[in-house]
């Protein structure tokens, strides 16, 4: 188990560029769809072109006759799959529970109905296009109008209805967020290989251990028959957290052809078959005294879910602990639609949830004629009022005050359209963000090797945010071995069990496991140092020695006076000194019984508005984040900047549109699904408060990725209101909305 921090080498907290960067910019990092295996075949799925009904016939004679077509899979010949017993972050988790081709029923547009396997991608594509599906259509529903029949109570205290009725100032508004689609540049892909004894899957996966667990359960195999590898990811945004049906299609294809099979989804399928953020409708009722003390807060949310699954977008996760109020109720529910299953997308729950809550706080501030920062300051809780638990480390007030100062908020004049610069109208808005501190189980090994290098291994993944680098930094911190002599192994179920790259939890999950492992390796090394012959440690005790700067030395002496660690191994005739570590975590983390653990932050956004042409730009964003100790400020800042850019997209551009006639997502390409680009990027200023949360782990790091996308859309729509007088409660802000200004 971990002991007191022995952090002396300053690799932690250093703005370190990513150690995998050179591989990536040189094109030498092998992404999943780069994998090429001898004798490999190519698979292309056939998707339904209707959103509800029954498959009556499949005509594939023409496809079958094409030269190079090896196999056509359909319900009649795919073989047996099993449903997961239940979702568990430890043993298997899927958001689309139905194995492919389980029945003849089609429940959403694009659902797989057949698979072609051929010797080239082109042949497989042509054959897939030649398959004719006969069907009996039934009415579908993809409408975005959400009315839930039942809402479950998620959190409750006091009497929110009575307090609302009796309060002098209140707002009651409804906010809508659209379907958003993850658009990582790297398409989802599986390369499946059955070698006659076991399966290897190269996957675009944010969670190889979970993917392995899902595959073995759904294929009915023992764990040692399934290996999953995901070395590099071209991002995922949550869309690659859980296994999707194409992985099972590839599994069936390699099983039957006894050849490796590559299946890469098209961008269109990315909009149909691998999840999305569901549309949400949220009613916020807030009431306050004249001096801005919240007396009642109600948050009722609904999201759409697929017919066969029940994905909940937990929009009320942050609400119960965000502000102080004696009376509160949060409820949630789902409505069923003919859509592929929604799934986690960057900051699931909190991101749409805080758009609504923070917009409502802004509207309440206006109703109170109070500065929106001041309103938040007046409602700062001293404990988590939903549970009565103390906060492990909460510096939200400092996020607000520091951000306000950096932004120049005190120059804001509150009247709509009252601020001008260079002939443009300015709008200034603020939005708060929050994300839970999460950590999951992790194992790790560390080897200090006789060639003067070290290796650290953990079966977690690097989604592109810097996990390779963080693991190397951790080992360097404990040993002083420079980063270029540290090898990091990730993304393989053959390595020690690693956590999901999700929930912004990977770093906090691996810290205790890697620290234990490296301490174990050092202990082995020092025990040998006092015994090996020809070294200057004769007569010393292992406890009197230390490893730093890559040297073993007496604790009271300088590292350079000691011996390079590899010479100890040489003298002891050892290839390596090794250690292993293990840490527990999960959604039921016992730490959460005694502490409320969250990260916090505040965004300040400036928009410029040109009324004559209805041209709106997000020109400037100041963000202050309280996420505990920041292990790598450079990679950390990159994540928040990326989130802010994505927030510009969320506020102004992103939405997946379903065609009510066919039930298809129609803007299913990167040309038609508009995301923020470089030209939309505001001037950004990111500050981390950097207070270690040592309740959470020895270094005090909580995790950074997702929080940056929460609250930003509300800061932008607040700024839009300030500039134009138009309050947009349904994202994204459309030019039609602004023409009303
Ligand atoms: Mo994140 S939505 O947990 O990948």
XYZ file of C-alpha atoms and ligand atoms in Angstrom:
745
model
C 0.000 0.000 0.000
C 1.058 3.558 -0.499
C 2.968 5.368 2.185
C 3.878 9.037 2.507
C 4.740 10.737 -0.776
C 8.431 10.536 -1.602
C 8.231 12.995 -4.428
C 11.476 14.785 -4.892
C 12.426 14.804 -8.527
C 10.038 17.374 -10.046
C 8.899 15.353 -13.040
C 5.393 15.830 -11.654
C 3.911 19.248 -12.236
C 6.282 19.881 -15.124
C 4.757 21.065 -18.441
C 5.880 17.965 -20.307
C 5.262 17.417 -24.014
C 3.880 14.014 -24.884
C 6.393 11.194 -25.151
C 4.330 9.575 -27.919
C 4.260 12.825 -29.908
C 7.236 12.041 -32.187
C 5.752 8.649 -33.129
C 2.485 10.295 -34.028
C 3.844 13.172 -36.057
C 6.122 10.771 -37.945
C 3.223 8.442 -38.734
C 4.839 5.569 -36.855
C 2.130 5.124 -34.223
C 0.040 2.151 -35.313
C -3.642 2.937 -34.936
C -6.156 0.115 -35.095
C -7.077 0.471 -38.745
C -3.345 0.593 -39.632
C -3.018 -3.025 -38.516
C -2.396 -5.314 -41.471
C -2.246 -9.044 -40.967
C -1.241 -11.678 -43.550
C -4.266 -13.115 -45.340
C -6.551 -10.448 -43.955
C -10.104 -10.115 -45.283
C -12.306 -7.016 -45.259
C -15.787 -6.799 -43.830
C -18.487 -4.264 -44.679
C -21.820 -4.250 -42.845
C -25.179 -3.699 -44.477
C -27.433 -1.329 -42.545
C -31.220 -1.126 -42.585
C -32.602 1.761 -44.634
C -35.686 2.018 -42.453
C -36.077 2.757 -38.760
C -38.759 0.323 -37.637
C -40.084 -2.952 -38.981
C -39.297 -6.538 -39.785
C -36.860 -8.060 -42.244
C -38.860 -10.350 -44.551
C -36.140 -11.407 -46.976
C -32.478 -10.932 -47.804
C -31.438 -11.385 -51.417
C -27.733 -11.903 -51.690
C -27.236 -14.126 -54.741
C -25.774 -11.254 -56.761
C -23.407 -10.305 -53.959
C -22.401 -13.916 -53.392
C -21.516 -14.299 -57.066
C -19.026 -11.434 -57.065
C -15.438 -12.701 -57.378
C -13.601 -12.276 -54.086
C -16.645 -12.483 -51.830
C -15.842 -15.045 -49.139
C -18.768 -14.929 -46.780
C -22.083 -13.230 -46.238
C -23.261 -13.268 -42.641
C -26.899 -12.854 -41.657
C -29.275 -14.052 -38.970
C -29.379 -17.569 -40.394
C -25.650 -18.284 -40.201
C -23.959 -15.930 -37.758
C -24.001 -18.404 -34.893
C -24.719 -17.935 -31.246
C -24.085 -14.856 -29.108
C -25.257 -14.212 -25.552
C -26.481 -11.076 -23.854
C -24.434 -9.580 -21.031
C -25.735 -10.606 -17.612
C -25.653 -6.910 -16.674
C -23.435 -3.888 -17.068
C -20.412 -3.713 -14.791
C -17.401 -1.471 -15.170
C -15.275 -4.403 -13.935
C -16.567 -7.293 -16.039
C -18.302 -5.926 -19.127
C -20.449 -3.022 -20.212
C -22.367 -2.295 -23.400
C -24.899 0.378 -24.293
C -26.397 -1.703 -27.122
C -27.350 -4.913 -25.416
C -28.731 -6.791 -28.414
C -26.211 -8.997 -30.198
C -26.196 -8.384 -33.969
C -28.846 -10.260 -35.981
C -30.488 -11.602 -32.809
C -33.949 -11.297 -34.360
C -35.548 -9.969 -37.571
C -36.731 -6.762 -35.992
C -35.213 -3.417 -36.980
C -35.440 -0.750 -34.301
C -33.339 2.065 -35.774
C -32.079 3.306 -39.106
C -28.733 1.775 -39.962
C -29.082 -1.259 -37.673
C -26.916 -4.031 -39.121
C -28.823 -6.656 -41.078
C -25.978 -8.454 -42.909
C -22.193 -8.461 -43.291
C -20.091 -9.073 -46.372
C -16.562 -10.427 -46.070
C -14.341 -10.257 -49.139
C -10.700 -10.183 -50.134
C -10.710 -6.429 -50.715
C -12.533 -3.530 -49.139
C -13.816 -2.479 -52.570
C -15.326 -5.886 -53.297
C -16.923 -6.061 -49.877
C -18.397 -2.575 -50.347
C -19.782 -3.398 -53.801
C -21.276 -6.672 -52.580
C -22.810 -4.987 -49.521
C -24.461 -2.467 -51.838
C -25.865 -5.305 -53.982
C -27.717 -6.992 -51.115
C -31.461 -6.388 -51.238
C -33.460 -6.308 -48.044
C -37.204 -7.021 -48.166
C -39.033 -5.616 -45.171
C -42.340 -4.818 -43.564
C -42.104 -1.282 -42.245
C -43.899 -0.183 -39.101
C -44.228 3.432 -37.916
C -41.134 4.897 -36.278
C -40.641 7.789 -33.918
C -37.481 9.885 -33.977
C -39.108 13.105 -32.863
C -37.193 15.359 -30.528
C -40.247 16.361 -28.512
C -39.728 14.716 -25.170
C -42.440 14.069 -22.622
C -41.557 11.439 -20.044
C -44.382 9.514 -18.480
C -42.530 8.950 -15.256
C -39.709 10.766 -13.554
C -37.569 9.174 -10.857
C -36.431 11.276 -7.930
C -32.616 11.460 -7.919
C -32.123 13.858 -5.020
C -34.478 15.644 -2.673
C -34.376 17.844 0.409
C -36.811 20.197 2.140
C -40.048 21.206 0.437
C -39.101 22.704 -2.933
C -42.681 23.277 -4.131
C -43.741 25.279 -1.112
C -40.517 27.265 -1.033
C -40.889 28.048 -4.739
C -44.476 29.212 -4.337
C -43.623 31.483 -1.448
C -40.478 33.086 -2.886
C -40.374 36.685 -4.132
C -38.128 36.074 -7.180
C -38.300 32.997 -9.365
C -37.736 31.619 -12.805
C -39.286 28.561 -14.464
C -37.705 27.781 -17.822
C -37.124 24.785 -20.055
C -33.839 24.091 -21.843
C -33.248 21.714 -24.735
C -29.995 20.197 -25.943
C -29.817 18.306 -29.235
C -28.436 14.937 -30.208
C -24.695 15.326 -30.579
C -22.471 12.810 -32.315
C -18.928 11.954 -31.270
C -16.690 12.756 -34.186
C -13.204 11.581 -33.333
C -11.064 11.724 -36.464
C -10.254 8.019 -36.056
C -13.178 5.863 -37.191
C -14.246 2.906 -35.058
C -12.523 -0.267 -36.201
C -11.993 -3.903 -35.295
C -9.389 -6.272 -36.628
C -10.372 -9.709 -35.360
C -8.098 -12.714 -35.616
C -9.019 -16.282 -34.669
C -5.889 -18.444 -34.846
C -7.632 -21.751 -34.218
C -7.128 -21.476 -30.463
C -7.842 -17.961 -29.333
C -8.922 -14.544 -30.547
C -6.963 -11.322 -30.815
C -8.891 -8.105 -31.354
C -7.234 -4.844 -32.362
C -9.823 -2.322 -31.311
C -10.484 1.386 -31.139
C -11.244 1.001 -27.451
C -11.115 3.325 -24.462
C -11.379 0.250 -22.234
C -9.614 -2.924 -23.395
C -10.320 -4.877 -20.189
C -13.989 -4.053 -20.410
C -14.057 -4.887 -24.099
C -12.470 -8.257 -23.325
C -15.072 -8.920 -20.620
C -17.925 -7.977 -22.948
C -16.572 -10.128 -25.789
C -15.991 -13.203 -23.645
C -19.471 -13.000 -22.148
C -21.244 -12.347 -25.428
C -19.211 -14.999 -27.272
C -19.452 -17.481 -24.409
C -15.682 -17.903 -24.050
C -13.227 -17.967 -21.154
C -11.115 -14.864 -20.632
C -7.840 -16.380 -21.771
C -9.296 -16.958 -25.234
C -9.753 -13.238 -25.895
C -7.021 -10.607 -26.085
C -7.835 -6.983 -26.869
C -5.251 -4.436 -28.023
C -5.679 -0.677 -28.426
C -2.270 0.995 -28.610
C -3.186 4.450 -29.894
C -6.497 6.212 -30.218
C -7.438 9.073 -32.482
C -9.691 10.184 -29.648
C -13.083 8.807 -28.698
C -15.031 11.306 -26.558
C -16.747 8.356 -24.825
C -17.965 6.748 -28.050
C -15.233 4.129 -27.710
C -15.776 3.316 -24.037
C -17.958 0.266 -24.609
C -18.100 -2.466 -27.210
C -20.513 -1.993 -30.123
C -22.005 -4.759 -32.297
C -19.460 -4.453 -35.134
C -16.877 -6.068 -32.897
C -19.047 -9.203 -32.683
C -19.610 -9.118 -36.448
C -15.851 -9.180 -36.960
C -15.566 -11.981 -34.395
C -18.098 -14.118 -36.268
C -16.383 -13.360 -39.573
C -12.928 -14.473 -38.415
C -14.418 -17.526 -36.686
C -16.050 -18.683 -39.909
C -13.357 -17.747 -42.426
C -10.426 -18.635 -40.153
C -8.709 -15.529 -41.560
C -8.041 -12.164 -39.908
C -10.861 -9.746 -40.683
C -10.728 -5.950 -40.751
C -13.912 -3.984 -40.222
C -13.715 -0.183 -40.279
C -16.922 1.800 -39.891
C -17.812 4.558 -42.304
C -18.359 8.092 -41.036
C -22.049 7.569 -41.763
C -22.148 4.504 -39.491
C -20.482 6.608 -36.791
C -23.773 8.528 -36.664
C -25.932 5.389 -36.538
C -24.311 2.479 -34.777
C -21.853 3.620 -32.109
C -23.785 5.920 -29.823
C -24.441 9.611 -29.502
C -25.301 12.115 -26.797
C -29.087 11.980 -26.532
C -31.322 14.979 -26.875
C -32.407 16.330 -23.480
C -35.206 18.514 -22.199
C -34.730 20.074 -18.789
C -37.079 22.181 -16.719
C -35.403 24.394 -14.129
C -37.315 26.105 -11.366
C -35.229 28.419 -9.195
C -36.452 30.729 -6.469
C -34.553 33.220 -4.328
C -34.962 35.932 -1.759
C -34.529 39.530 -2.915
C -30.919 39.479 -1.805
C -30.124 36.450 -3.938
C -30.248 33.544 -1.504
C -31.538 30.433 -3.266
C -34.529 28.999 -1.430
C -35.661 26.384 -3.955
C -34.066 24.536 -6.854
C -35.865 21.994 -9.016
C -34.297 20.248 -11.997
C -36.398 17.801 -14.045
C -34.700 16.186 -17.021
C -35.641 13.782 -19.774
C -33.511 12.214 -22.490
C -34.296 9.961 -25.381
C -33.187 6.334 -25.270
C -33.177 3.455 -27.749
C -36.049 0.977 -27.803
C -33.962 -1.931 -26.581
C -31.788 -0.125 -24.024
C -32.278 2.454 -21.332
C -29.387 4.885 -21.416
C -29.816 7.676 -18.860
C -28.100 11.025 -19.435
C -27.707 12.059 -15.813
C -28.248 15.789 -16.272
C -28.810 16.264 -12.546
C -25.519 14.813 -11.343
C -23.954 18.149 -10.390
C -27.123 19.949 -9.302
C -27.582 18.716 -5.700
C -24.127 19.792 -4.534
C -23.453 22.810 -6.731
C -25.225 25.509 -4.703
C -26.556 25.972 -1.212
C -30.333 25.740 -0.929
C -32.519 24.182 1.761
C -35.109 22.944 -0.734
C -34.247 20.909 -3.811
C -35.553 18.175 -6.034
C -33.862 16.546 -9.020
C -35.817 14.108 -11.173
C -35.005 12.259 -14.370
C -36.589 9.986 -16.940
C -36.272 8.657 -20.465
C -38.485 8.354 -23.541
C -38.030 5.681 -26.195
C -37.205 6.512 -29.770
C -36.193 4.584 -32.905
C -32.550 5.540 -32.562
C -29.350 3.617 -31.974
C -28.472 3.581 -28.299
C -27.098 6.812 -26.866
C -23.880 6.519 -24.893
C -21.487 8.587 -22.815
C -20.141 11.625 -24.616
C -17.558 13.926 -23.028
C -18.988 14.953 -19.658
C -22.158 12.839 -19.914
C -24.908 14.317 -17.773
C -22.975 17.294 -16.451
C -22.490 18.887 -19.867
C -26.160 19.213 -20.884
C -27.142 19.446 -17.207
C -24.926 22.419 -16.467
C -25.994 24.130 -19.667
C -29.485 24.171 -18.146
C -28.576 24.913 -14.523
C -26.061 27.633 -15.357
C -28.402 29.240 -17.887
C -31.103 29.270 -15.217
C -28.705 30.859 -12.712
C -27.962 33.569 -15.274
C -31.674 34.181 -15.807
C -32.236 34.312 -12.054
C -29.430 36.874 -11.699
C -31.124 39.035 -14.318
C -34.477 38.692 -12.526
C -32.723 39.761 -9.313
C -30.814 42.581 -11.077
C -27.727 41.037 -9.559
C -24.331 40.265 -11.045
C -24.292 36.550 -12.009
C -20.898 35.990 -10.344
C -22.185 37.596 -7.154
C -25.286 35.358 -7.210
C -23.069 32.280 -7.260
C -20.816 33.619 -4.503
C -23.866 34.151 -2.292
C -24.897 30.522 -2.663
C -21.630 28.770 -1.960
C -22.248 25.719 0.256
C -19.878 24.816 3.076
C -20.668 21.098 2.827
C -22.303 18.918 0.180
C -25.902 19.600 1.158
C -27.214 16.546 -0.707
C -25.352 14.192 1.623
C -24.066 16.348 4.477
C -20.548 15.180 3.614
C -17.546 17.502 3.621
C -15.930 18.389 0.298
C -12.532 16.734 -0.111
C -11.254 19.946 -1.725
C -13.527 22.638 -3.156
C -12.236 25.979 -4.411
C -15.138 27.061 -6.569
C -15.246 30.578 -5.111
C -11.603 31.090 -6.065
C -12.375 29.845 -9.594
C -15.010 32.567 -9.871
C -12.973 35.375 -8.343
C -9.743 34.507 -10.172
C -11.591 34.128 -13.471
C -13.443 37.401 -12.977
C -10.192 39.192 -12.311
C -8.359 37.695 -15.299
C -11.300 38.424 -17.574
C -11.814 41.992 -16.365
C -15.381 41.203 -15.321
C -15.663 44.324 -13.134
C -15.801 46.435 -16.308
C -19.021 44.708 -17.355
C -22.113 46.861 -17.649
C -25.195 44.671 -17.311
C -27.586 46.350 -19.794
C -28.137 44.402 -23.006
C -26.026 45.738 -25.869
C -24.317 48.288 -23.653
C -20.722 47.253 -24.347
C -18.970 48.087 -27.634
C -15.522 47.613 -29.139
C -14.300 48.436 -32.660
C -17.857 48.854 -33.904
C -18.940 45.484 -32.514
C -21.327 44.810 -29.671
C -19.784 42.753 -26.892
C -21.523 40.175 -24.746
C -20.003 38.778 -21.574
C -21.251 35.644 -19.846
C -20.220 33.270 -17.081
C -20.868 29.568 -16.464
C -19.711 27.211 -13.755
C -18.563 23.633 -14.233
C -18.260 20.562 -12.093
C -17.292 16.928 -12.576
C -17.094 14.111 -10.018
C -13.713 12.818 -8.870
C -13.706 9.189 -10.031
C -11.172 6.380 -9.864
C -11.329 2.781 -10.966
C -9.378 -0.385 -10.173
C -5.896 -0.600 -11.636
C -2.867 -2.885 -11.540
C 0.605 -1.983 -12.748
C 4.116 -3.391 -12.973
C 7.441 -1.580 -13.032
C 10.791 -3.044 -14.044
C 14.085 -1.278 -13.459
C 16.282 -2.949 -16.065
C 19.955 -3.753 -16.291
C 20.289 -1.831 -19.546
C 19.609 1.392 -17.647
C 15.985 1.698 -18.746
C 12.719 1.205 -16.934
C 9.432 -0.195 -18.104
C 6.017 0.533 -16.651
C 2.973 -1.392 -17.811
C -0.736 -1.036 -17.203
C -3.618 -2.197 -19.379
C -5.230 1.220 -19.550
C -5.260 3.264 -22.770
C -4.101 6.648 -23.993
C -7.052 8.314 -25.701
C -4.646 10.969 -26.943
C -4.612 13.066 -23.796
C -1.256 12.026 -22.359
C -1.556 8.786 -20.382
C 1.716 7.397 -21.799
C 3.417 10.546 -20.581
C 1.817 10.552 -17.128
C 2.957 6.972 -16.440
C 6.511 7.831 -17.483
C 6.407 10.974 -15.318
C 5.292 8.917 -12.319
C 8.184 6.469 -12.683
C 10.635 9.301 -13.301
C 9.383 11.121 -10.217
C 10.151 8.154 -7.982
C 13.468 7.175 -9.575
C 14.972 10.141 -11.360
C 15.319 8.047 -14.492
C 14.824 10.448 -17.416
C 11.699 10.063 -19.550
C 13.584 8.973 -22.660
C 14.781 5.888 -20.790
C 11.293 4.881 -19.658
C 9.196 2.565 -21.793
C 5.447 2.600 -21.226
C 3.194 -0.316 -22.122
C -0.534 0.409 -22.412
C -3.604 -0.748 -24.278
C -3.385 -4.528 -24.066
C -5.293 -7.043 -21.964
C -2.076 -9.087 -21.756
C -0.779 -6.335 -19.424
C -1.893 -5.869 -15.806
C -5.545 -4.829 -15.510
C -6.041 -1.160 -16.334
C -8.941 1.239 -15.902
C -11.188 2.699 -18.600
C -9.974 5.867 -20.293
C -13.173 7.527 -19.241
C -14.829 9.508 -16.524
C -11.667 11.651 -16.459
C -10.484 8.933 -14.090
C -7.452 7.281 -15.680
C -4.782 9.385 -13.988
C -6.294 9.188 -10.501
C -6.771 5.435 -10.990
C -3.203 4.639 -12.033
C -1.344 6.863 -9.536
C -1.588 4.480 -6.538
C -0.964 1.342 -8.599
C 2.084 2.707 -10.417
C 3.457 4.285 -7.237
C 3.180 0.966 -5.402
C 4.803 -0.867 -8.278
C 7.755 1.491 -8.517
C 8.256 1.443 -4.744
C 8.279 -2.340 -4.895
C 10.889 -2.315 -7.648
C 13.067 0.175 -5.729
C 12.821 -1.945 -2.596
C 14.071 -4.998 -4.500
C 16.878 -2.941 -5.997
C 18.036 -1.502 -2.658
C 17.929 -4.909 -0.983
C 20.333 -6.111 -3.670
C 22.492 -3.005 -3.418
C 23.550 -3.781 0.146
C 24.370 -7.376 -0.731
C 26.028 -7.158 -4.125
C 29.800 -7.313 -4.188
C 32.059 -4.546 -5.382
C 29.669 -1.742 -4.475
C 30.256 1.017 -1.925
C 27.243 0.037 0.233
C 28.815 -2.730 2.290
C 27.561 -2.563 5.856
C 24.682 -0.232 4.973
C 21.049 -1.123 5.540
C 18.601 -0.937 2.618
C 16.580 1.683 4.557
C 19.604 3.962 4.576
C 19.698 4.008 0.776
C 17.649 5.850 -1.763
C 17.195 5.909 -5.525
C 17.155 9.354 -7.079
C 18.588 10.912 -10.176
C 18.813 7.339 -11.462
C 21.473 6.600 -8.822
C 21.411 4.517 -5.686
C 23.015 6.494 -2.880
C 23.026 6.965 0.857
C 20.088 9.100 1.878
C 22.268 11.797 3.386
C 24.478 12.039 0.284
C 23.996 13.493 -3.168
C 22.734 11.169 -5.938
C 25.856 11.648 -8.072
C 27.967 10.279 -5.232
C 26.140 6.960 -5.592
C 25.978 4.281 -8.256
C 23.821 4.218 -11.415
C 21.020 1.762 -10.707
C 21.905 -0.463 -13.641
C 25.308 -1.169 -12.059
C 23.558 -2.610 -9.013
C 21.617 -4.988 -11.257
C 24.810 -5.880 -13.083
C 26.628 -6.598 -9.836
C 23.653 -8.634 -8.586
C 23.449 -10.482 -11.936
C 19.817 -9.481 -12.346
C 18.053 -8.500 -15.574
C 15.613 -6.345 -13.667
C 14.297 -5.316 -10.284
C 10.533 -5.529 -10.508
C 7.526 -4.443 -8.526
C 3.799 -4.628 -8.910
C 1.003 -2.473 -7.541
C -2.715 -2.586 -7.290
C -5.444 -0.113 -6.410
C -9.176 -0.375 -5.991
C -11.889 1.955 -7.170
C -15.259 2.072 -8.829
C -18.610 3.822 -8.813
C -19.127 2.402 -5.312
C -15.749 3.708 -4.092
C -15.940 3.573 -0.265
C -14.237 6.984 -0.100
C -17.515 8.462 -1.362
C -19.189 7.422 1.871
C -17.156 9.978 3.780
C -16.289 12.672 1.223
C -17.921 14.621 -1.570
C -15.269 14.587 -4.276
C -15.684 16.884 -7.270
C -13.703 19.180 -9.491
C -14.983 22.694 -10.122
C -14.390 25.551 -12.459
C -15.686 28.697 -14.078
C -15.746 29.894 -17.673
C -15.953 33.558 -18.672
C -16.885 34.054 -22.323
C -16.922 37.075 -24.596
C -18.867 37.157 -27.853
C -18.778 39.835 -30.507
C -21.992 40.668 -32.300
C -22.523 42.550 -35.524
C -26.254 43.287 -35.710
C -26.274 44.385 -39.368
C -25.124 40.964 -40.569
C -26.184 38.870 -37.553
C -22.589 37.739 -37.250
C -21.636 36.187 -33.947
C -18.169 35.154 -32.805
C -16.847 33.771 -29.551
C -13.804 35.995 -29.204
C -12.348 35.267 -25.781
C -12.682 32.665 -23.019
C -11.063 32.697 -19.591
C -11.313 29.402 -17.704
C -10.222 28.584 -14.166
C -10.239 24.933 -13.112
C -9.921 23.386 -9.656
C -9.043 19.773 -10.447
C -6.555 19.051 -7.681
C -2.839 18.790 -8.391
C -2.073 19.051 -12.095
C 0.564 16.441 -12.968
C 1.268 17.801 -16.441
C 0.124 21.411 -16.878
C 0.852 21.366 -20.595
C -1.250 18.300 -21.433
C -3.827 19.514 -18.915
C -4.136 22.935 -20.488
C -4.493 21.283 -23.915
C -7.456 19.304 -22.629
C -9.278 22.343 -21.295
C -8.535 24.317 -24.461
C -9.900 21.419 -26.514
C -12.991 21.334 -24.327
C -13.531 25.083 -24.738
C -13.324 24.743 -28.526
C -15.767 21.840 -28.332
C -17.949 24.081 -26.155
C -18.013 26.696 -28.902
C -19.250 23.895 -31.167
C -21.826 22.808 -28.614
C -23.138 26.345 -28.207
C -23.162 27.366 -31.862
C -22.948 24.404 -34.246
C -23.263 20.785 -33.186
C -26.540 18.942 -33.641
C -27.488 15.691 -35.298
C -30.685 16.019 -37.281
C -33.014 13.047 -37.787
C -35.167 12.930 -40.893
C -38.675 12.312 -39.582
C -39.610 10.512 -42.827
C -36.876 7.888 -42.928
C -35.700 8.054 -39.323
C -32.089 8.510 -40.511
C -29.575 10.924 -39.028
C -29.270 13.075 -42.154
C -26.258 15.269 -41.524
C -24.085 12.190 -41.097
C -20.818 13.466 -42.536
C -18.072 15.812 -41.413
C -19.256 18.279 -44.055
C -22.810 18.416 -42.727
C -22.247 17.924 -39.003
C -20.555 21.184 -38.170
C -17.963 21.255 -35.408
C -15.862 24.180 -34.276
C -12.673 24.608 -36.310
C -9.525 26.684 -35.914
C -11.318 29.688 -37.370
C -13.941 29.468 -34.594
C -11.374 29.200 -31.819
C -11.450 32.055 -29.334
C -8.473 33.507 -27.530
C -8.165 31.205 -24.529
C -6.656 31.663 -21.092
C -6.660 28.565 -18.877
C -5.638 28.611 -15.218
C -5.397 25.646 -12.857
C -5.654 26.405 -9.153
C -3.485 23.335 -8.421
C -4.635 22.551 -4.853
C -3.729 18.896 -4.165
C -6.735 16.791 -3.128
C -4.810 14.427 -0.884
C -7.977 12.757 0.346
C -8.242 11.306 -3.157
C -4.672 10.091 -3.729
C -1.154 10.810 -2.565
C -0.458 13.315 -5.331
C -3.849 14.955 -5.026
C -4.810 14.743 -8.717
C -8.480 14.394 -9.625
C -8.643 14.384 -13.447
C -9.212 17.063 -16.027
C -10.669 15.984 -19.330
C -14.425 16.314 -19.203
C -14.998 19.220 -16.855
C -13.880 21.754 -19.451
C -16.921 21.104 -21.637
C -19.378 21.656 -18.782
C -20.760 25.165 -18.301
C -19.119 26.676 -21.361
C -22.261 26.623 -23.529
C -24.156 28.481 -20.778
C -21.377 31.080 -20.530
C -21.654 31.607 -24.295
C -25.473 31.789 -24.434
C -25.340 34.157 -21.443
C -22.935 36.323 -23.427
C -25.236 36.106 -26.459
C -28.090 37.391 -24.309
C -25.929 40.183 -22.949
C -25.009 41.273 -26.479
C -28.321 40.743 -28.249
C -31.152 40.433 -25.725
C -31.994 37.004 -27.177
C -32.066 34.159 -24.662
C -31.435 30.897 -26.450
C -32.665 27.919 -24.426
C -32.444 25.373 -27.219
C -28.973 24.539 -28.489
C -27.297 25.240 -30.753
C -27.756 29.000 -31.208
C -29.065 29.391 -34.758
C -28.805 32.467 -36.924
C -32.633 32.433 -37.015
C -32.625 32.934 -33.252
C -30.408 35.978 -33.599
C -32.458 37.566 -36.359
C -34.971 38.297 -33.616
C -32.439 40.631 -32.013
Mo -15.623 10.014 -21.292
S -17.527 10.421 -22.024
O -16.025 9.111 -19.901
O -14.890 9.091 -22.498
